Coordinates of N, CA and C in Angstrom, one line a residue:
M1212 N 27.4 -10.9 -3.0 CA 27.7 -12.3 -3.0 C 28.0 -12.7 -1.5
V1213 N 28.8 -11.9 -0.8 CA 29.1 -12.2 0.6 C 27.8 -12.3 1.4
F1214 N 26.9 -11.3 1.1 CA 25.7 -11.3 1.9 C 24.8 -12.6 1.7
S1215 N 24.8 -13.1 0.5 CA 24.0 -14.3 0.2 C 24.7 -15.5 0.8
M1216 N 26.0 -15.5 0.9 CA 26.8 -16.6 1.5 C 26.5 -16.6 3.0
I1217 N 26.3 -15.5 3.6 CA 26.0 -15.4 5.1 C 24.7 -16.2 5.4
F1218 N 23.7 -16.0 4.5 CA 22.4 -16.6 4.8 C 22.3 -17.9 4.2
A1219 N 23.2 -18.4 3.4 CA 23.2 -19.7 2.8 C 23.3 -20.8 3.8
F1220 N 23.9 -20.5 4.9 CA 24.1 -21.5 6.0 C 23.2 -21.2 7.2
G1221 N 22.2 -20.4 7.0 CA 21.3 -20.1 8.1 C 21.6 -18.7 8.6
L1222 N 20.7 -18.2 9.5 CA 20.9 -16.9 10.1 C 22.1 -16.9 11.1
P1223 N 22.8 -15.8 11.1 CA 24.0 -15.7 12.0 C 23.7 -15.8 13.5
S1224 N 24.6 -16.4 14.2 CA 24.4 -16.5 15.7 C 25.0 -15.3 16.4
G1225 N 25.1 -15.3 17.7 CA 25.6 -14.2 18.5 C 27.0 -13.8 18.1
S1226 N 28.0 -14.7 18.1 CA 29.3 -14.3 17.8 C 29.5 -13.9 16.3
E1227 N 28.7 -14.4 15.4 CA 28.8 -14.0 14.0 C 28.3 -12.6 13.8
W1228 N 27.2 -12.3 14.6 CA 26.7 -10.9 14.5 C 27.8 -9.9 14.9
F1229 N 28.6 -10.3 15.9 CA 29.7 -9.4 16.4 C 30.7 -9.2 15.3
W1230 N 31.1 -10.2 14.6 CA 32.1 -10.0 13.6 C 31.5 -9.3 12.4
I1231 N 30.3 -9.5 12.1 CA 29.6 -8.7 11.0 C 29.7 -7.2 11.4
F1232 N 29.3 -6.9 12.7 CA 29.3 -5.5 13.1 C 30.7 -4.9 13.1
V1233 N 31.8 -5.7 13.4 CA 33.1 -5.2 13.4 C 33.5 -4.9 11.9
V1234 N 33.2 -5.7 11.0 CA 33.5 -5.5 9.6 C 32.8 -4.2 9.1
V1235 N 31.5 -4.1 9.4 CA 30.7 -2.9 9.0 C 31.4 -1.6 9.6
F1236 N 31.7 -1.7 10.9 CA 32.4 -0.6 11.6 C 33.7 -0.2 10.9
L1237 N 34.5 -1.2 10.5 CA 35.7 -0.9 9.8 C 35.5 -0.3 8.4
L1238 N 34.4 -0.7 7.7 CA 34.2 -0.2 6.4 C 33.6 1.2 6.4
F1239 N 32.7 1.4 7.3 CA 32.0 2.7 7.3 C 32.5 3.8 8.3
G1240 N 33.1 3.3 9.3 CA 33.6 4.2 10.3 C 32.6 4.6 11.3
A1241 N 33.1 5.3 12.4 CA 32.2 5.6 13.5 C 31.2 6.8 13.2
K1242 N 31.6 7.6 12.2 CA 30.7 8.8 11.9 C 29.5 8.3 11.0
K1243 N 29.7 7.3 10.2 CA 28.6 6.9 9.3 C 27.6 5.9 10.0
L1244 N 28.0 5.2 11.0 CA 27.1 4.3 11.6 C 25.8 4.9 12.1
P1245 N 25.9 6.0 12.8 CA 24.6 6.6 13.3 C 23.7 6.9 12.1
E1246 N 24.3 7.4 11.0 CA 23.5 7.8 9.8 C 22.8 6.5 9.2
L1247 N 23.6 5.5 9.1 CA 23.1 4.2 8.6 C 22.0 3.7 9.5
A1248 N 22.2 3.7 10.8 CA 21.2 3.2 11.7 C 19.9 4.0 11.6
R1249 N 20.0 5.4 11.5 CA 18.9 6.3 11.4 C 18.1 6.0 10.1
G1250 N 18.8 5.8 9.0 CA 18.2 5.4 7.7 C 17.5 4.1 7.8
L1251 N 18.1 3.1 8.4 CA 17.5 1.8 8.6 C 16.2 1.9 9.5
G1252 N 16.3 2.7 10.5 CA 15.1 2.9 11.4 C 14.0 3.5 10.6
K1253 N 14.3 4.6 9.8 CA 13.2 5.2 9.1 C 12.6 4.3 8.1
A1254 N 13.4 3.5 7.4 CA 12.9 2.5 6.4 C 12.0 1.5 7.1
L1255 N 12.4 1.0 8.2 CA 11.6 0.0 9.0 C 10.3 0.6 9.4
G1256 N 10.3 1.9 9.9 CA 9.1 2.6 10.3 C 8.1 2.8 9.1
E1257 N 8.7 3.1 7.9 CA 7.8 3.2 6.7 C 7.2 1.9 6.3
F1258 N 8.0 0.9 6.4 CA 7.5 -0.5 6.1 C 6.4 -0.9 7.0
H1259 N 6.6 -0.6 8.3 CA 5.6 -1.0 9.4 C 4.3 -0.2 9.1
K1260 N 4.4 1.1 8.8 CA 3.2 1.9 8.5 C 2.5 1.4 7.3
A1261 N 3.2 1.1 6.2 CA 2.6 0.6 5.0 C 1.9 -0.8 5.2
K1262 N 2.5 -1.6 6.1 CA 2.0 -2.9 6.4 C 0.6 -2.7 7.2
E1263 N 0.6 -1.8 8.1 CA -0.6 -1.6 8.9 C -1.7 -1.0 8.0
E1264 N -1.4 -0.1 7.1 CA -2.4 0.4 6.2 C -3.0 -0.7 5.3
F1265 N -2.1 -1.6 4.8 CA -2.5 -2.7 3.9 C -3.5 -3.6 4.7
E1266 N -3.1 -3.9 5.9 CA -4.0 -4.8 6.7 C -5.3 -4.1 7.0
K1267 N -5.3 -2.8 7.3 CA -6.5 -2.1 7.5 C -7.5 -2.2 6.3
E1268 N -6.9 -2.0 5.1 CA -7.7 -2.0 3.9 C -8.3 -3.4 3.7
V1269 N -7.5 -4.4 4.0 CA -7.9 -5.8 3.8 C -9.1 -6.1 4.8
R1270 N -9.0 -5.7 6.0 CA -10.0 -5.9 7.0 C -11.3 -5.1 6.6
Q1271 N -11.2 -3.9 6.1 CA -12.3 -3.1 5.6 C -13.0 -3.8 4.4
A1272 N -12.2 -4.3 3.5 CA -12.8 -5.0 2.3 C -13.5 -6.3 2.8
A1273 N -12.9 -7.0 3.7 CA -13.6 -8.2 4.2 C -14.9 -7.9 4.9
K1274 N -14.9 -6.8 5.7 CA -16.1 -6.4 6.4 C -17.2 -6.0 5.4
V1275 N -16.8 -5.2 4.4 CA -17.8 -4.8 3.4 C -18.4 -6.0 2.7
E1276 N -17.5 -7.0 2.3 CA -18.0 -8.2 1.6 C -19.0 -9.0 2.5
T1277 N -18.7 -9.1 3.8 CA -19.6 -9.9 4.6 C -20.9 -9.1 4.9
E1278 N -20.9 -7.8 4.9 CA -22.2 -7.0 5.1 C -23.1 -7.0 3.9
E1279 N -22.6 -6.8 2.7 CA -23.4 -6.6 1.6 C -24.4 -7.7 1.3
P1280 N -24.0 -9.0 1.2 CA -24.9 -10.0 0.9 C -26.1 -10.1 1.8
S1281 N -25.9 -9.9 3.1 CA -27.1 -10.0 4.0 C -28.1 -8.9 3.8
Q1282 N -27.7 -7.8 3.2 CA -28.7 -6.7 2.9 C -29.4 -6.9 1.6
N1283 N -28.9 -7.7 0.7 CA -29.5 -7.8 -0.6 C -30.0 -9.3 -0.8
I1284 N -30.8 -9.8 0.1 CA -31.3 -11.2 0.0 C -32.5 -11.1 -1.0
P1285 N -32.3 -11.9 -2.1 CA -33.4 -11.8 -3.1 C -34.6 -12.6 -2.6
K1286 N -35.8 -12.2 -3.0 CA -37.0 -12.9 -2.7 C -37.1 -14.1 -3.6
I1287 N -37.3 -15.3 -3.1 CA -37.4 -16.5 -3.9 C -38.9 -16.7 -4.3
A1288 N -39.1 -16.8 -5.5 CA -40.5 -17.0 -6.0 C -40.5 -18.4 -6.6
S1289 N -41.6 -19.2 -6.3 CA -41.7 -20.5 -6.8 C -42.5 -20.4 -8.1
P1290 N -42.2 -21.3 -9.1 CA -43.0 -21.3 -10.3 C -44.5 -21.6 -10.1
E1291 N -45.3 -21.1 -11.0 CA -46.8 -21.3 -10.8 C -47.1 -22.8 -10.8
G1292 N -48.0 -23.2 -9.9 CA -48.5 -24.5 -9.8 C -47.6 -25.4 -8.9
T1293 N -46.6 -24.8 -8.3 CA -45.7 -25.6 -7.4 C -45.9 -25.0 -6.0
V1294 N -45.5 -25.7 -5.0 CA -45.6 -25.3 -3.6 C -44.1 -25.2 -3.1
S1295 N -43.8 -24.0 -2.6 CA -42.4 -23.8 -2.0 C -42.3 -24.4 -0.6
R1296 N -41.2 -24.9 -0.3 CA -40.9 -25.4 1.0 C -40.6 -24.3 2.0
I1297 N -40.1 -23.2 1.4 CA -39.7 -22.0 2.2 C -40.8 -21.0 2.1
T1298 N -41.3 -20.6 3.3 CA -42.4 -19.6 3.3 C -41.8 -18.2 3.1
D1299 N -42.6 -17.2 2.8 CA -42.2 -15.8 2.6 C -41.6 -15.3 3.9
K1300 N -42.2 -15.7 5.0 CA -41.7 -15.3 6.4 C -40.3 -15.7 6.6
E1301 N -40.0 -17.0 6.2 CA -38.6 -17.4 6.4 C -37.6 -16.7 5.5
V1302 N -38.0 -16.4 4.3 CA -37.1 -15.7 3.4 C -36.9 -14.3 3.9
N1303 N -37.9 -13.6 4.3 CA -37.8 -12.2 4.8 C -37.3 -12.1 6.2
K1304 N -37.1 -13.2 6.9 CA -36.7 -13.2 8.2 C -35.3 -12.6 8.4
G1305 N -34.4 -12.8 7.4 CA -33.0 -12.3 7.5 C -32.9 -10.9 7.2
S1306 N -33.9 -10.2 6.6 CA -33.8 -8.8 6.2 C -34.1 -7.9 7.4

């Protein structure tokens, strides 16, 4: 509840961060702070790695989507007795 109240009025400024740090220091002590910081660092590193992998997969999927249609251009056939405006050379030009 206290955590949600902190962000209810916007992000903390410089002096507010100092008091938050003092409260955390008093609650957890000097021995636990390095462990907490290490755990937070590992969590942020894992999050960053997962984000990069997700972005890589999205880029690969977008690349595959844009490449596939250009390789499979269907040949347009006009019905019998009609004249097509597009010639076979223009249709096969993209292949």
